[in-house]
Short mmCIF file of N, CA and C in Angstrom, two decimals:
data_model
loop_
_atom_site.label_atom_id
_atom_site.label_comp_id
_atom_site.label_asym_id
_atom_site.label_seq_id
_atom_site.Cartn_x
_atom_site.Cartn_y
_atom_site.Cartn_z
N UNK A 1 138.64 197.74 243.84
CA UNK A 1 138.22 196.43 244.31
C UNK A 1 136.81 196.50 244.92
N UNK A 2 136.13 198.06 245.40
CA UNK A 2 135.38 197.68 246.02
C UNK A 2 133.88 197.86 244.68
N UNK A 3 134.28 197.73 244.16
CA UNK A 3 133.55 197.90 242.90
C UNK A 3 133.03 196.60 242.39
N UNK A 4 134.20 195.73 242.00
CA UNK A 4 134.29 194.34 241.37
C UNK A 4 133.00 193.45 241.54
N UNK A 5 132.57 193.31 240.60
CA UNK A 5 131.21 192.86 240.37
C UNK A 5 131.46 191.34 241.07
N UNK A 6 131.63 190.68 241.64
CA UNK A 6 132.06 189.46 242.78
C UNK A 6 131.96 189.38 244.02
N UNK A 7 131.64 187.96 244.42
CA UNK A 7 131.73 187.61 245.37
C UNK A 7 133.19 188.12 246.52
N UNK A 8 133.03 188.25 247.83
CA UNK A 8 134.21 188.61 248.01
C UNK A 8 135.36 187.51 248.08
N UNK A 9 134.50 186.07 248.58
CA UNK A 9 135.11 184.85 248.65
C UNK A 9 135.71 184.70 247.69
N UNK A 10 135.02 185.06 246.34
CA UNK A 10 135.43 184.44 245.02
C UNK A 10 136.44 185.15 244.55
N UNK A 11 136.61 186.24 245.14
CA UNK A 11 138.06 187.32 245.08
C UNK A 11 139.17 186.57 245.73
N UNK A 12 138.93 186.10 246.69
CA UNK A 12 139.90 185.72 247.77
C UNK A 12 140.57 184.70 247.33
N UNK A 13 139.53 183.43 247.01
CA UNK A 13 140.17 182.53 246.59
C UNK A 13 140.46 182.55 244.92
N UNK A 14 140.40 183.64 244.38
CA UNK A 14 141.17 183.65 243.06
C UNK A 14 142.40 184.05 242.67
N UNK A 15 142.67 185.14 244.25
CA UNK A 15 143.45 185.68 244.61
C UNK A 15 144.91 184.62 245.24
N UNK A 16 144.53 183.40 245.79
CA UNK A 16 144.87 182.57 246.45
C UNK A 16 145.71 181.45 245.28
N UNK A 17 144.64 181.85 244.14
CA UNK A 17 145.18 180.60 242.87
C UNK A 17 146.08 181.42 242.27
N UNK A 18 146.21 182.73 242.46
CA UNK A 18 147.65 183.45 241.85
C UNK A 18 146.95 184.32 241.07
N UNK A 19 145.50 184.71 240.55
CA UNK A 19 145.50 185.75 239.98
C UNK A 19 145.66 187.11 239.48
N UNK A 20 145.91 187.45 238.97
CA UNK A 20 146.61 188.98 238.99
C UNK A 20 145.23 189.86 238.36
N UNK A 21 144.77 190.40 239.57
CA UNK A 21 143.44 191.32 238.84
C UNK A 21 144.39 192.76 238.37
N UNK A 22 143.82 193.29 236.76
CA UNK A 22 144.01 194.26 235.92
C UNK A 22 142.79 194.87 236.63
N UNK A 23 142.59 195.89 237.27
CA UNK A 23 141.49 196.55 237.23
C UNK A 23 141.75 197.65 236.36
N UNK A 24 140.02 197.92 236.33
CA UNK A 24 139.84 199.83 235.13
C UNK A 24 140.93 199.02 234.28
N UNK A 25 141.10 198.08 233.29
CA UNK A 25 142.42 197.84 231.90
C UNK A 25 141.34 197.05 231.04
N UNK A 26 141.21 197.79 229.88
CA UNK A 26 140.37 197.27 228.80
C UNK A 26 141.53 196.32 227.74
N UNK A 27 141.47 195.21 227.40
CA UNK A 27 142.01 195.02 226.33
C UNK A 27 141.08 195.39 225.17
N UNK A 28 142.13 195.82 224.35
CA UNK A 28 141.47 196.48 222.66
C UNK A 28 141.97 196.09 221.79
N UNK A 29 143.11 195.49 221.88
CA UNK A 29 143.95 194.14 220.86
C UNK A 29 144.45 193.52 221.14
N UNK A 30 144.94 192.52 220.27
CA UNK A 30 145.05 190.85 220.27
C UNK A 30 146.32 191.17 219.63
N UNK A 31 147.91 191.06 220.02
CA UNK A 31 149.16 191.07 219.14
C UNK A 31 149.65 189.87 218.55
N UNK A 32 149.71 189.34 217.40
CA UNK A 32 150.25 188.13 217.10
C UNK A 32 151.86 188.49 216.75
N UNK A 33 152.71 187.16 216.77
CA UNK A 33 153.73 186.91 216.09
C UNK A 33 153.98 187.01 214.54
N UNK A 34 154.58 188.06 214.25
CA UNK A 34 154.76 188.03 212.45
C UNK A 34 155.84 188.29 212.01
N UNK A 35 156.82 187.84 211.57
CA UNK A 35 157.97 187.86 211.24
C UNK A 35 158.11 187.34 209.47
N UNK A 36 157.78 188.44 208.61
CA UNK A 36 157.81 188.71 207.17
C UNK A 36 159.65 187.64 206.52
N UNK A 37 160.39 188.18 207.19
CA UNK A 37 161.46 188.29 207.22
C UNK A 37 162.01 186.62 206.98
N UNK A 38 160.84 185.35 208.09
CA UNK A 38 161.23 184.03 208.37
C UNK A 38 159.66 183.49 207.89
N UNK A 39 159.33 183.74 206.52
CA UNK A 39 157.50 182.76 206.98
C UNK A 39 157.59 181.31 207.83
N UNK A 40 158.84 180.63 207.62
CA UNK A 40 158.86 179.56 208.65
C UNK A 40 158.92 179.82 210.07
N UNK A 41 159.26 180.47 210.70
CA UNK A 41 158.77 180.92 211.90
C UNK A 41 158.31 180.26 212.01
N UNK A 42 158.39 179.38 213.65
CA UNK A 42 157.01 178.69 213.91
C UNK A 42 156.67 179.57 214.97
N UNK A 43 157.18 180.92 215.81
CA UNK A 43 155.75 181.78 216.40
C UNK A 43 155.14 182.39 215.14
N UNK A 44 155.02 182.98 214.58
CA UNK A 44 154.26 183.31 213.46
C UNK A 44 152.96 182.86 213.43
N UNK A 45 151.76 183.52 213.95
CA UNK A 45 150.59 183.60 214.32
C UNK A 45 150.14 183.10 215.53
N UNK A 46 150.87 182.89 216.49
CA UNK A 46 150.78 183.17 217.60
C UNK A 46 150.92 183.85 218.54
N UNK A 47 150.10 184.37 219.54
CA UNK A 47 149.70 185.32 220.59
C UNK A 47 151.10 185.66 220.83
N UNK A 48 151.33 186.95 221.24
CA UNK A 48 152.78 187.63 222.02
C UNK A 48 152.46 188.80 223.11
N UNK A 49 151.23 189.33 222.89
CA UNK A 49 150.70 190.14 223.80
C UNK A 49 149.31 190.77 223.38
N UNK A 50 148.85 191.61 224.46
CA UNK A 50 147.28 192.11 224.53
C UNK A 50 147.52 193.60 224.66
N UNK A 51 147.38 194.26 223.79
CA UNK A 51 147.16 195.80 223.81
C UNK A 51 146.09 196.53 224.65
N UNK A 52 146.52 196.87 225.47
CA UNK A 52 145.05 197.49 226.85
C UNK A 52 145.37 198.80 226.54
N UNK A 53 144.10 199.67 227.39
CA UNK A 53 144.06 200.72 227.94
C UNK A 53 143.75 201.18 229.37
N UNK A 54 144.17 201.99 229.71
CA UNK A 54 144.14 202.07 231.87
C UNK A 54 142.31 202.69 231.34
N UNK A 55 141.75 203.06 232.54
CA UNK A 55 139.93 203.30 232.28
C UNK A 55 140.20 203.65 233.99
N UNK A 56 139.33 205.29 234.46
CA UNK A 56 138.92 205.53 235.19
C UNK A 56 137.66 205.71 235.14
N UNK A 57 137.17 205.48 236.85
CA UNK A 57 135.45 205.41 236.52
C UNK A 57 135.39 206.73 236.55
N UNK A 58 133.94 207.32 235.73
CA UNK A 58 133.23 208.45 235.27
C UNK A 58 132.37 208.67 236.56
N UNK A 59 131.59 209.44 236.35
CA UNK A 59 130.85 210.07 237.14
C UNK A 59 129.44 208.95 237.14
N UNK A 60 128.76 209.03 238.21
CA UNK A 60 127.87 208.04 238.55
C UNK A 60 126.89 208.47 237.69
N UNK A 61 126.07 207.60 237.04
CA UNK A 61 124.61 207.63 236.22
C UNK A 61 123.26 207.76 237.26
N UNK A 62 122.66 207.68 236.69
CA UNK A 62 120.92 207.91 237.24
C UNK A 62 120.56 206.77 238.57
N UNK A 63 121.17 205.56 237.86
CA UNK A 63 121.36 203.91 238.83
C UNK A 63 122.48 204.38 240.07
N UNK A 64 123.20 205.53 239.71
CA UNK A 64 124.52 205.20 240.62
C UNK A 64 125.64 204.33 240.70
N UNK A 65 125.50 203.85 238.89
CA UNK A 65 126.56 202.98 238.66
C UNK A 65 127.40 203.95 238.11
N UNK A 66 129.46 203.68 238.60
CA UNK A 66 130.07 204.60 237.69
C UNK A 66 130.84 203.89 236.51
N UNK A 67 130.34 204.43 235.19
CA UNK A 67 130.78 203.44 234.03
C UNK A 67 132.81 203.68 233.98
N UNK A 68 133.16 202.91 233.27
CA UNK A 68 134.78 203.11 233.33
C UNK A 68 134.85 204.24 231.99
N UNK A 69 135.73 205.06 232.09
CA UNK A 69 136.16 206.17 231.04
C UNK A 69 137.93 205.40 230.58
N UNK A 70 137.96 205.85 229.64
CA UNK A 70 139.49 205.67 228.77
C UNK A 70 140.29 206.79 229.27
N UNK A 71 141.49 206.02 229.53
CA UNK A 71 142.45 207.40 230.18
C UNK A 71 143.46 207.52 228.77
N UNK A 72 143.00 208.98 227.89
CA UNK A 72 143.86 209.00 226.92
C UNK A 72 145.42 208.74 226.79
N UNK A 73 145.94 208.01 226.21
CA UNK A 73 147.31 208.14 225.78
C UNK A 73 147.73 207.14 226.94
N UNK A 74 146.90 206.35 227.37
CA UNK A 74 147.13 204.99 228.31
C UNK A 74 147.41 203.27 228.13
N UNK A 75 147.52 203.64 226.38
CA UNK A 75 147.83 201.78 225.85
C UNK A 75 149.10 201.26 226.56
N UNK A 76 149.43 200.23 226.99
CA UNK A 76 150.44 199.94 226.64
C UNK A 76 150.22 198.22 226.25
N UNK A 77 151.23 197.47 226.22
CA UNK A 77 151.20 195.88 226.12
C UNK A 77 151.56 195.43 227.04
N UNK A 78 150.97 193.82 227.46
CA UNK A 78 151.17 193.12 228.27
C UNK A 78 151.39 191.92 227.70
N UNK A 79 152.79 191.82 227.92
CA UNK A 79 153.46 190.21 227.30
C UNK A 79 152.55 189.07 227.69
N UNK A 80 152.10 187.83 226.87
CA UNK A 80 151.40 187.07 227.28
C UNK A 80 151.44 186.17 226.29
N UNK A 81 151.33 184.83 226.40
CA UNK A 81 151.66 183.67 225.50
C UNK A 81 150.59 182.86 224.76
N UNK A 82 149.50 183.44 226.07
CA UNK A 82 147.98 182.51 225.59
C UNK A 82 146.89 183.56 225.98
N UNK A 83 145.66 183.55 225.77
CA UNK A 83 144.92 183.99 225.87
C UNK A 83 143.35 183.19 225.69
N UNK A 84 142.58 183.78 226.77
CA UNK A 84 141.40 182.68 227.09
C UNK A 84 140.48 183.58 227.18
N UNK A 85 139.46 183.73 226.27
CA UNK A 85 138.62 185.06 226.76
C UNK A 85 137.22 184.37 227.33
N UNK A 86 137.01 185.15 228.09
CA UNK A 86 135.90 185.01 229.11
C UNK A 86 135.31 186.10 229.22
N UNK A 87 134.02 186.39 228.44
CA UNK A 87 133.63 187.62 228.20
C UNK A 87 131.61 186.48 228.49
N UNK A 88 131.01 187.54 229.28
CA UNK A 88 129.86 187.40 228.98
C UNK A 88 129.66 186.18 229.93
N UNK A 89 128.15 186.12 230.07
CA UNK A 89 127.53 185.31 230.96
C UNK A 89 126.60 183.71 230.10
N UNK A 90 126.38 184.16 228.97
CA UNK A 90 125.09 182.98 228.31
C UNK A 90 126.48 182.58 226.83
N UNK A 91 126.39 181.57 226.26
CA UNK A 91 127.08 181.12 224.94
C UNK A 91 126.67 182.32 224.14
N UNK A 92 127.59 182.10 222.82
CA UNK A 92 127.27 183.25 221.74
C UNK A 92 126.63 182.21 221.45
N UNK A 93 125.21 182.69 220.69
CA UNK A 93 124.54 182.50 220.11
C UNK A 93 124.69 182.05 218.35
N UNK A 94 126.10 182.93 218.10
CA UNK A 94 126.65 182.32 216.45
C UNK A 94 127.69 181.29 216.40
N UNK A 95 127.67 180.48 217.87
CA UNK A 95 128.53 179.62 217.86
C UNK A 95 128.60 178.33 217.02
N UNK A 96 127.21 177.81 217.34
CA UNK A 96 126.47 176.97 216.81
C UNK A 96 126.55 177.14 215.11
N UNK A 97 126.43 178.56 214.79
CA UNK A 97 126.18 178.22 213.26
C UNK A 97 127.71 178.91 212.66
N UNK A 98 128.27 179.25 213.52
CA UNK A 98 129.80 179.75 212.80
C UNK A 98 131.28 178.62 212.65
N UNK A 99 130.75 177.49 213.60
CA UNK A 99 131.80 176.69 214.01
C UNK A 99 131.29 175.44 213.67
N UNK A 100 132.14 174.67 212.40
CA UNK A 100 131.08 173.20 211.70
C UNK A 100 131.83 171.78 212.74
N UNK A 101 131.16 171.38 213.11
CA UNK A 101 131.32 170.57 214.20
C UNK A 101 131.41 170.53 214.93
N UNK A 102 131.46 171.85 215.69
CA UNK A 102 131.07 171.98 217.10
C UNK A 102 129.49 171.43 217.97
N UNK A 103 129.38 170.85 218.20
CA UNK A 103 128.43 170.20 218.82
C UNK A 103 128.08 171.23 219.99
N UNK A 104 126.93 171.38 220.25
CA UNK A 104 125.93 172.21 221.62
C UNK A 104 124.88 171.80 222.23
N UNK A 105 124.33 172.01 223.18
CA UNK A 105 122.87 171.60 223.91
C UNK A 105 121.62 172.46 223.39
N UNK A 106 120.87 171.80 223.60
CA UNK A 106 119.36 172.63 223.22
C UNK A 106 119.66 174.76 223.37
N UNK A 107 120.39 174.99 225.03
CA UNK A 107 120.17 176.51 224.66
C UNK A 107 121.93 176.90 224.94
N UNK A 108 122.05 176.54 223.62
CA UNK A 108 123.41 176.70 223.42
C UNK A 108 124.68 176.46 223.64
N UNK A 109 124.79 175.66 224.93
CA UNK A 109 125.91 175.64 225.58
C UNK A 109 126.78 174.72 224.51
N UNK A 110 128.02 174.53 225.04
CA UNK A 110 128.89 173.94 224.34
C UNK A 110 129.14 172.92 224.95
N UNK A 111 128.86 171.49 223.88
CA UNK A 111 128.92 170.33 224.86
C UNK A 111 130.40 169.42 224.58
N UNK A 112 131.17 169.31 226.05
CA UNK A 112 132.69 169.09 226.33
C UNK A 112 132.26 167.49 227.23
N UNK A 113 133.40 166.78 227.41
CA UNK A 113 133.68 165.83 228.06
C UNK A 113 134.55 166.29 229.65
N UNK A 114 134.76 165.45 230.47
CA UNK A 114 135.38 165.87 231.96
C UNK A 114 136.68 166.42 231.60
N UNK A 115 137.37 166.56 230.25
CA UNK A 115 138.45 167.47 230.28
C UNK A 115 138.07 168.62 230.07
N UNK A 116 136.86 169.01 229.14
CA UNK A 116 137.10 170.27 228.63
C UNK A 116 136.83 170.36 227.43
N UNK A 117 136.79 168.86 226.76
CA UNK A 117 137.37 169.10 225.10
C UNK A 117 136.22 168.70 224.51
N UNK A 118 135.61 169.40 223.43
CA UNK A 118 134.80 169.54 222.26
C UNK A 118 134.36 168.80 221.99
N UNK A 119 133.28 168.45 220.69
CA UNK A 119 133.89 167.77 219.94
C UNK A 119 134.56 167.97 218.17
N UNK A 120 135.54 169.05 218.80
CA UNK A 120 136.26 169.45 217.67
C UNK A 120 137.73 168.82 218.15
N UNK A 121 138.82 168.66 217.59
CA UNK A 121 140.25 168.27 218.00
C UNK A 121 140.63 169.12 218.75
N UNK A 122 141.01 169.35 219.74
CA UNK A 122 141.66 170.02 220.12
C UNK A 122 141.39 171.60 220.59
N UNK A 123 140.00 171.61 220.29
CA UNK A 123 139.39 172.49 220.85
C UNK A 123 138.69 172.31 222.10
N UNK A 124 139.26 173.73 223.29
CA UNK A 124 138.51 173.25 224.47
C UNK A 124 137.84 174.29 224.82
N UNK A 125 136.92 174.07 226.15
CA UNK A 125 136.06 175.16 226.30
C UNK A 125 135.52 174.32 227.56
N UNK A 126 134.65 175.89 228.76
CA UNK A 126 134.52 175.78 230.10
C UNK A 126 134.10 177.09 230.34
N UNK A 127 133.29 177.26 231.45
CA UNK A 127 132.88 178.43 232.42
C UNK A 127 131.25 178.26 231.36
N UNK A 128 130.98 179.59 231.27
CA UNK A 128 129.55 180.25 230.88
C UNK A 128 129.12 179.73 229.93
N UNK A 129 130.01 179.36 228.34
CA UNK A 129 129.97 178.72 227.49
C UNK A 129 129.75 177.66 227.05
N UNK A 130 129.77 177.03 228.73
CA UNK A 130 129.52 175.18 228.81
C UNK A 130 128.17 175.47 229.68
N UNK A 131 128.13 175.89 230.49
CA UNK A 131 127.39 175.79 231.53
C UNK A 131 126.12 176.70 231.51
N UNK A 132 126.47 178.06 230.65
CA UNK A 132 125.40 179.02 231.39
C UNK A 132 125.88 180.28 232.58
N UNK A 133 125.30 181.01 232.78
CA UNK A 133 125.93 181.73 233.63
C UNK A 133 126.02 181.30 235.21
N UNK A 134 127.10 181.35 235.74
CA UNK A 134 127.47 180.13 236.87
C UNK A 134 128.34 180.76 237.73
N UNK A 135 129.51 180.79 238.81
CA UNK A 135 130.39 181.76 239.58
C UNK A 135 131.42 181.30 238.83
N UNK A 136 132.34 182.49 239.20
CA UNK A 136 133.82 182.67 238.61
C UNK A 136 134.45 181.76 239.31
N UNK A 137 134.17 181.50 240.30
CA UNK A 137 135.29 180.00 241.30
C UNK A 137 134.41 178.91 239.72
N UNK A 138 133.37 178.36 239.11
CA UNK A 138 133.37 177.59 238.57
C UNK A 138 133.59 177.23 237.26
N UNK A 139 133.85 178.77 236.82
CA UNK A 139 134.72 179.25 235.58
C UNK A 139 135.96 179.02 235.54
N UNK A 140 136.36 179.48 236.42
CA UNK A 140 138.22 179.08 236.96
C UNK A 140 138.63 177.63 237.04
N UNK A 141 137.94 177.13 237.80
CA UNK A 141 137.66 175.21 237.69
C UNK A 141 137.92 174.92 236.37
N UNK A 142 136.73 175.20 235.57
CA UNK A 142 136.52 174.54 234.42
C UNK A 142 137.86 174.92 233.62
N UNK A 143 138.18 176.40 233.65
CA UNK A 143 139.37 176.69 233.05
C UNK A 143 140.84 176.10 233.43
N UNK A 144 141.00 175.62 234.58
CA UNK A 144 142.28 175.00 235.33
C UNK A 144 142.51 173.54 234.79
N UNK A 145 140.99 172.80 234.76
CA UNK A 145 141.03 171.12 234.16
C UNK A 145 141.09 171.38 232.82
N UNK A 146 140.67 172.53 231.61
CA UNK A 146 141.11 172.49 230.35
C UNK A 146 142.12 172.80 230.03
N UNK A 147 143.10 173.71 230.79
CA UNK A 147 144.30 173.89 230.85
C UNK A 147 145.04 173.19 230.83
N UNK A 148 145.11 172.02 232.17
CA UNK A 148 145.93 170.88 232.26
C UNK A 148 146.02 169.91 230.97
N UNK A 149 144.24 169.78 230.56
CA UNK A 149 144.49 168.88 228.99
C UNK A 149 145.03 169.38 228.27
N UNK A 150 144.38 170.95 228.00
CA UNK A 150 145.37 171.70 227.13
C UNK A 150 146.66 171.13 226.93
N UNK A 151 147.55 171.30 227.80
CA UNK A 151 149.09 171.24 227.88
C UNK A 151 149.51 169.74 227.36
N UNK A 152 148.48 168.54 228.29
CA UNK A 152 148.49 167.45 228.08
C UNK A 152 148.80 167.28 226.24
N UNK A 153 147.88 167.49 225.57
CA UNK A 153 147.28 167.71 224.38
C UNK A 153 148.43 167.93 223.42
N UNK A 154 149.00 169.55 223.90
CA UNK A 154 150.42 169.96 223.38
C UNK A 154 151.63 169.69 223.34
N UNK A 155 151.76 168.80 224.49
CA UNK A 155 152.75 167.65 225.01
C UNK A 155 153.15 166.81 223.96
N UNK A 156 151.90 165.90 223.49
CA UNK A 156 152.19 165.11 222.81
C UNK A 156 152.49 165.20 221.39
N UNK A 157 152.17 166.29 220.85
CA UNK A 157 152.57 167.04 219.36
C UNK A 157 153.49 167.35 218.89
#
């Protein structure tokens, strides 16, 4: 913890919204639902868990930063239903040209309405991706009001 690239406030109160910090745990895969057996399945390509690895820090560099190391023979899975990745500080840059109707601002961001939502169906999006690089209390925000539509959204389907 005393590492964690954050605010300490922003620990506290994330801590407060129920978060469960993984420290040193890399995810390295994405597990879907596949069941050969039922193609009707309706989990069948949907999320069931995240394949991690545990990571101790290495020895300090030149900066005195210590990078995280892979602790061999440390995968295991973590059951999970959804998944929201939040990687990185600025938009991808191939968003714009990988995704046809996604709409963006001049330096990239992804432009959403006060829920969250796109202008794709049902696609939502919030934190760095909308905004730019910004605090994790306003990442979490953005992620809590797309959530709620989220569900809203799924509700009605």
């Amino acid at each position: 913890m005393e590492e964690l690239p954050a605010r300490k406030e922003e620990v506290e109160h994330a801590e407060e919204e129920g978060i469960d910090f993984r420290l040193l745990c890399n995810p390295i895969e994405i597990l879907g639902y596949n069941n050969p057996d039922d193609p009707k399945d309706e989990k069948n390509g949907f999320v069931r868990a995240i394949r991690c690895v545990k990571m101790e820090l290495g020895e300090a560099d030149a900066s005195g930063r210590r990078s995280p190391v892979v602790i061999k023979g440390s995968e295991f899975d973590l059951d999970v239903d959804a998944v929201i990745m939040s990687i990185g500080t600025s938009p991808n840059p191939l968003i714009k040209d990988t995704i046809k109707g996604l709409e963006v601002n001049k330096r990239g961001g992804i432009i959403v309405n006060e829920d969250g939502l796109t202008s794709r169906q049902g696609v939502y999006a919030g934190g760095d991706a909308v905004t730019g690089a910004a605090t994790v209390i306003s990442a979490m925000g953005a992620g809590k009001v797309a959530a709620k539509a989220i569900d809203e959204y799924l509700s009605t389907k």
